[in-house]
Short mmCIF file of C-alpha atoms in Angstrom, two decimals:
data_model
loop_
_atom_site.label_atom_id
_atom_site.label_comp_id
_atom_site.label_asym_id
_atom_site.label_seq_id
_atom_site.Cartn_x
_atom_site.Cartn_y
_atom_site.Cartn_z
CA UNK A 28 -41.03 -5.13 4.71
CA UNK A 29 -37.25 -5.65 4.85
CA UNK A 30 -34.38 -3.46 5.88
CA UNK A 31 -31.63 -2.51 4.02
CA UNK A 32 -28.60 -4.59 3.69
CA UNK A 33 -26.06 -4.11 6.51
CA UNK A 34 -23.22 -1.72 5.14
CA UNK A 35 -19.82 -3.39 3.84
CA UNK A 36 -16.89 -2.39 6.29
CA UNK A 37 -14.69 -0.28 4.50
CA UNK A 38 -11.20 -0.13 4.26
CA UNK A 39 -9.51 2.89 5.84
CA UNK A 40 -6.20 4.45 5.88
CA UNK A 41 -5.04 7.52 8.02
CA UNK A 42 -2.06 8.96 6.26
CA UNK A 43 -1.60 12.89 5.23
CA UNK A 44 0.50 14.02 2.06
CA UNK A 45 3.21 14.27 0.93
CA UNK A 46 4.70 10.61 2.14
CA UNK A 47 1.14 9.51 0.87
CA UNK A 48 -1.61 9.23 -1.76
CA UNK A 49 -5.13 7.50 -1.21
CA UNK A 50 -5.76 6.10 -4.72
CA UNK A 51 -9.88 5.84 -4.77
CA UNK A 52 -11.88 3.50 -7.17
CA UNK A 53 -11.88 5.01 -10.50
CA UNK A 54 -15.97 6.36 -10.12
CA UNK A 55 -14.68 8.44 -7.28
CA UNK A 56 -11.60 9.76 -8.82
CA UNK A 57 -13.27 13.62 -9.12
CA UNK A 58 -11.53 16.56 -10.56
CA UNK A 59 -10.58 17.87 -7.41
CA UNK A 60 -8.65 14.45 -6.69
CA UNK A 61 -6.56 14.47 -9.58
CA UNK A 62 -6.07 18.14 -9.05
CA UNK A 63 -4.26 17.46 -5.67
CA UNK A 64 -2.70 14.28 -6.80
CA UNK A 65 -0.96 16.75 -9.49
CA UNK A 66 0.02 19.24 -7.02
CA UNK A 67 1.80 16.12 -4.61
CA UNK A 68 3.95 14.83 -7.96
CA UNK A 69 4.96 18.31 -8.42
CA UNK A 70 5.56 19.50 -4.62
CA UNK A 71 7.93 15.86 -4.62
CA UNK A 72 9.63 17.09 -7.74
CA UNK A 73 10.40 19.88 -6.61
CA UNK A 74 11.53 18.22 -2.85
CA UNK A 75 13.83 16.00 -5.28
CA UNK A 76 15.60 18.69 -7.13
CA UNK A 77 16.45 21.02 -3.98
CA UNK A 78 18.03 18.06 -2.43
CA UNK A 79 19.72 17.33 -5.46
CA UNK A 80 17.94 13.90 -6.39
CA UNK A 81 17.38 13.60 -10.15
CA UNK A 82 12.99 12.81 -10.21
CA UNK A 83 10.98 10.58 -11.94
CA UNK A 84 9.90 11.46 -15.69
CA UNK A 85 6.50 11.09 -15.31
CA UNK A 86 3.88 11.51 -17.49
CA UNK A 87 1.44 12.70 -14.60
CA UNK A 88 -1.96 12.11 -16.31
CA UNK A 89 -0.56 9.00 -17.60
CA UNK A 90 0.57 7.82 -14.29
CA UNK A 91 -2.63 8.31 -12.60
CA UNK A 92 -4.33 6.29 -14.87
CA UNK A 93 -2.23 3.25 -13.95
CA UNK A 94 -2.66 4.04 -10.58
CA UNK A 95 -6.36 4.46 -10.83
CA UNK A 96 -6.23 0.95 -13.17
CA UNK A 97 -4.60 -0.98 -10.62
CA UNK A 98 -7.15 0.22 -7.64
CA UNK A 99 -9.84 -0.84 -10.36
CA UNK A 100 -8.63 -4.96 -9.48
CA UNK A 101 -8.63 -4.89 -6.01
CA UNK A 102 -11.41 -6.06 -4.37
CA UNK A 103 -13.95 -4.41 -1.50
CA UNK A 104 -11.55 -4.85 1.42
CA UNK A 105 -8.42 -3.61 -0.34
CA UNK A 106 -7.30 0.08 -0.80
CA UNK A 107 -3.96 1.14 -2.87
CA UNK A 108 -1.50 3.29 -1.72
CA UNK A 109 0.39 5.73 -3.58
CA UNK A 110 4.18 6.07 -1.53
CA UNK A 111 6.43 9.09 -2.02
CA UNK A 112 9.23 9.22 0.77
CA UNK A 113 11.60 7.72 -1.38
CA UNK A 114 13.49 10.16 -3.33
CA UNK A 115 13.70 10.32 -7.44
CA UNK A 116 11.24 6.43 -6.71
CA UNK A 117 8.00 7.46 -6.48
CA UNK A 118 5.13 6.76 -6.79
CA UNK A 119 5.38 3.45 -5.13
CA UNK A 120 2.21 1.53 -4.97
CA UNK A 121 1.20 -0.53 -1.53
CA UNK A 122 -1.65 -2.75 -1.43
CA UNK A 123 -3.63 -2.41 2.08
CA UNK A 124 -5.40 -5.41 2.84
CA UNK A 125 -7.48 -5.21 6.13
CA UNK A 126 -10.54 -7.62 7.36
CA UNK A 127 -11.95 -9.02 11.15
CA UNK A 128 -9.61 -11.97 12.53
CA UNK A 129 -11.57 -15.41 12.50
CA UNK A 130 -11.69 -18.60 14.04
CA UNK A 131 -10.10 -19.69 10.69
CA UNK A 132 -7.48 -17.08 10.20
CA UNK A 133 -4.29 -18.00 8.82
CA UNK A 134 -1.15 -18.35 11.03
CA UNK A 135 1.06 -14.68 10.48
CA UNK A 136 3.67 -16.36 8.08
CA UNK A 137 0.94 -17.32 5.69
CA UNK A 138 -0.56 -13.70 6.00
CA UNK A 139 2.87 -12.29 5.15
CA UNK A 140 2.94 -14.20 2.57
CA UNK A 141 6.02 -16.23 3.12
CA UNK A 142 5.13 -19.59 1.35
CA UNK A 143 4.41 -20.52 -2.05
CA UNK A 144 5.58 -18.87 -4.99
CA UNK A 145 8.84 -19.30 -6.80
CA UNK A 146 11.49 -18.04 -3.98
CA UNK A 147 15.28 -17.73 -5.17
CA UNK A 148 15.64 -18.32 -1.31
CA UNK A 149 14.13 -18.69 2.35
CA UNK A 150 12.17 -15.13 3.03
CA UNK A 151 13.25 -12.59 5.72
CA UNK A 152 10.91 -12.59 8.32
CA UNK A 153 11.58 -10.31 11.00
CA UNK A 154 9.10 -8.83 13.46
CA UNK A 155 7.31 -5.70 13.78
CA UNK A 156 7.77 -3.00 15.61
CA UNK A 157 5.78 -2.95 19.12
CA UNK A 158 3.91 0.14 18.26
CA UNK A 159 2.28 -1.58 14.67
CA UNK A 160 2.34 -4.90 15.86
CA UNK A 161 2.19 -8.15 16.67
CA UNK A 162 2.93 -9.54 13.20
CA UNK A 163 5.78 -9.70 10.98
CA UNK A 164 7.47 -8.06 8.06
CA UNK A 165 8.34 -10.55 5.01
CA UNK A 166 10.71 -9.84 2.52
CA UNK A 167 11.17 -12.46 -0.32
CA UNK A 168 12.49 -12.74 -4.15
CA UNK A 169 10.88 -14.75 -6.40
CA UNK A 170 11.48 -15.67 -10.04
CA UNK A 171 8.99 -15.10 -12.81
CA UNK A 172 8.58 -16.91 -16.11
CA UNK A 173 10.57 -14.02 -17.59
CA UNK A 174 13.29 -15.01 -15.88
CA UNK A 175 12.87 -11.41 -13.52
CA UNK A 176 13.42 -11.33 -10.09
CA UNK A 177 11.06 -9.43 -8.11
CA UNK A 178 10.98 -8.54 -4.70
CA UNK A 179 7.67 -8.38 -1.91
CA UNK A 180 7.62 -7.05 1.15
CA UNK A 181 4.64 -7.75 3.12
CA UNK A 182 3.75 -6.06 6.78
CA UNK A 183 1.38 -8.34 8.53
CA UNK A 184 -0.29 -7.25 11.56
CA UNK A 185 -3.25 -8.91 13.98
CA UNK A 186 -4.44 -6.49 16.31
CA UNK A 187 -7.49 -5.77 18.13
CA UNK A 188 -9.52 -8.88 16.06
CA UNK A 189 -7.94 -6.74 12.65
CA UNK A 190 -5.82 -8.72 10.21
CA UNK A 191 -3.95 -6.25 8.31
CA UNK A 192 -1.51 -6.21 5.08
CA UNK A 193 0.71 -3.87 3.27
CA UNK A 194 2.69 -5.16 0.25
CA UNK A 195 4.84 -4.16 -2.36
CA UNK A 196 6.53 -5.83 -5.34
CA UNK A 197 9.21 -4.25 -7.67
CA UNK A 198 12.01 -6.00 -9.69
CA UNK A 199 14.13 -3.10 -8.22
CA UNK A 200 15.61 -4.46 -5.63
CA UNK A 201 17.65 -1.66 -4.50
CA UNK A 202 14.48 0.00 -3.23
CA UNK A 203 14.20 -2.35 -1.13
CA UNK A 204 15.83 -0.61 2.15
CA UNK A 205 14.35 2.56 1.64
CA UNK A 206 11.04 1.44 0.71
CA UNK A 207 10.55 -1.06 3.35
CA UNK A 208 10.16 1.21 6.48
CA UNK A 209 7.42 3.28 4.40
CA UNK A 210 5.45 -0.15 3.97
CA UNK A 211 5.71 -1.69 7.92
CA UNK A 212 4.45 2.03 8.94
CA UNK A 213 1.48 2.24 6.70
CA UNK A 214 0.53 -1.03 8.31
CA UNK A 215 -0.39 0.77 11.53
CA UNK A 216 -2.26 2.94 10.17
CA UNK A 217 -5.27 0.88 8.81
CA UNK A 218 -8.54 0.51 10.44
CA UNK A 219 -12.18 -1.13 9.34
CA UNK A 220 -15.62 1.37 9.35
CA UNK A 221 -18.94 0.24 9.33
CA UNK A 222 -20.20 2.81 7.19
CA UNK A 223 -18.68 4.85 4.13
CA UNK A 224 -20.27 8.05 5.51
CA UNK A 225 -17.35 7.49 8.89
CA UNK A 226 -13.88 8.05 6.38
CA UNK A 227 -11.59 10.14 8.07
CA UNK A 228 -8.99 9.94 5.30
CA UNK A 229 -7.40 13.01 4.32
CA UNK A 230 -5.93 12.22 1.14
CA UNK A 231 -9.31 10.89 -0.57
#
């Protein structure tokens, strides 16, 4: 007789709405989820207009399909994160990447992804703040075959045996400033569970 398989670790992220929403994998994208996901796009709407910022147009259903889409290709260790602290921007999607620090790890450039690619120029690299660190945060632009330049901005962190990611791309690159403090915080806030049964997140 064998026992069952040991359980993947799974991917968690503590963050509360409004600055955030947990995008699930499509299967577990209930009713209920897309309910509250509605009710955050129109709470930030309305946060927008008070203070005077012009917001998205946004077809919501629409939108959470493509958010729900772009959870769909990310793989077991991976969770997508909906941002909305930037005014008349959101949502901005972050990709959390989180998994156990081995013998074989890469060095913390190569997890901030600061090589390869097409860069117009050398990367920013600076490093993160003591209280979501050691690690750095890597900005760089690269050129695509469409002649666009898009920006990333990767927060990599290695703490207690946890290698941890956050990155976003956009070819706006005047989000870059505001969105970039929204992206090193959500790095702290990542953590690895043994069983699926242990989420603590708020937002799923």
């Amino acid at each position: 007789m064998t026992g069952a398989a040991p359980a993947r670790p799974t991917v968690v992220v503590d963050v509360d709405p409004p600055a955030w929403l947990i995008v699930p994998p499509a299967d577990m994208a209930s009713g209920p989820w897309r309910e509250a996901a509605a009710a955050l796009f129109a709470f930030s709407d309305e946060v927008d207009r008070t203070g005077g910022v012009t917001p998205p147009v946004l077809d919501v259903d629409g939108a959470l399909d493509g958010l729900l889409a772009m959870a769909a290709t990310l793989g077991e260790t991976s969770r997508l994160a909906a941002g909305f602290s930037v005014p008349g921007a959101w949502p901005l999607p972050v990709v959390v990447d989180a998994g156990l620090t081995g013998d074989d790890a890469p060095d913390l450039l190569d997890l901030g992804r600061a090589r390869g690619g097409s860069p117009l120029e050398a990367p920013l690299i600076d490093e993160l703040p003591d209280d979501v660190g050691p690690g750095v945060v890597v900005t760089r632009f690269d050129l695509d075959l469409e002649g666009r330049v898009w920006v990333t901005v990767t927060a990599a962190a290695r703490r207690d045996g946890l290698d941890v990611t956050t990155t976003w791309r956009s070819t706006d690159l005047g989000l870059v400033p505001l969105q970039t403090p929204a992206v090193v915080e959500l790095a702290g806030r990542v953590r690895l569970v043994d069983r699926a049964d242990d989420l603590q997140e708020t937002t799923r």
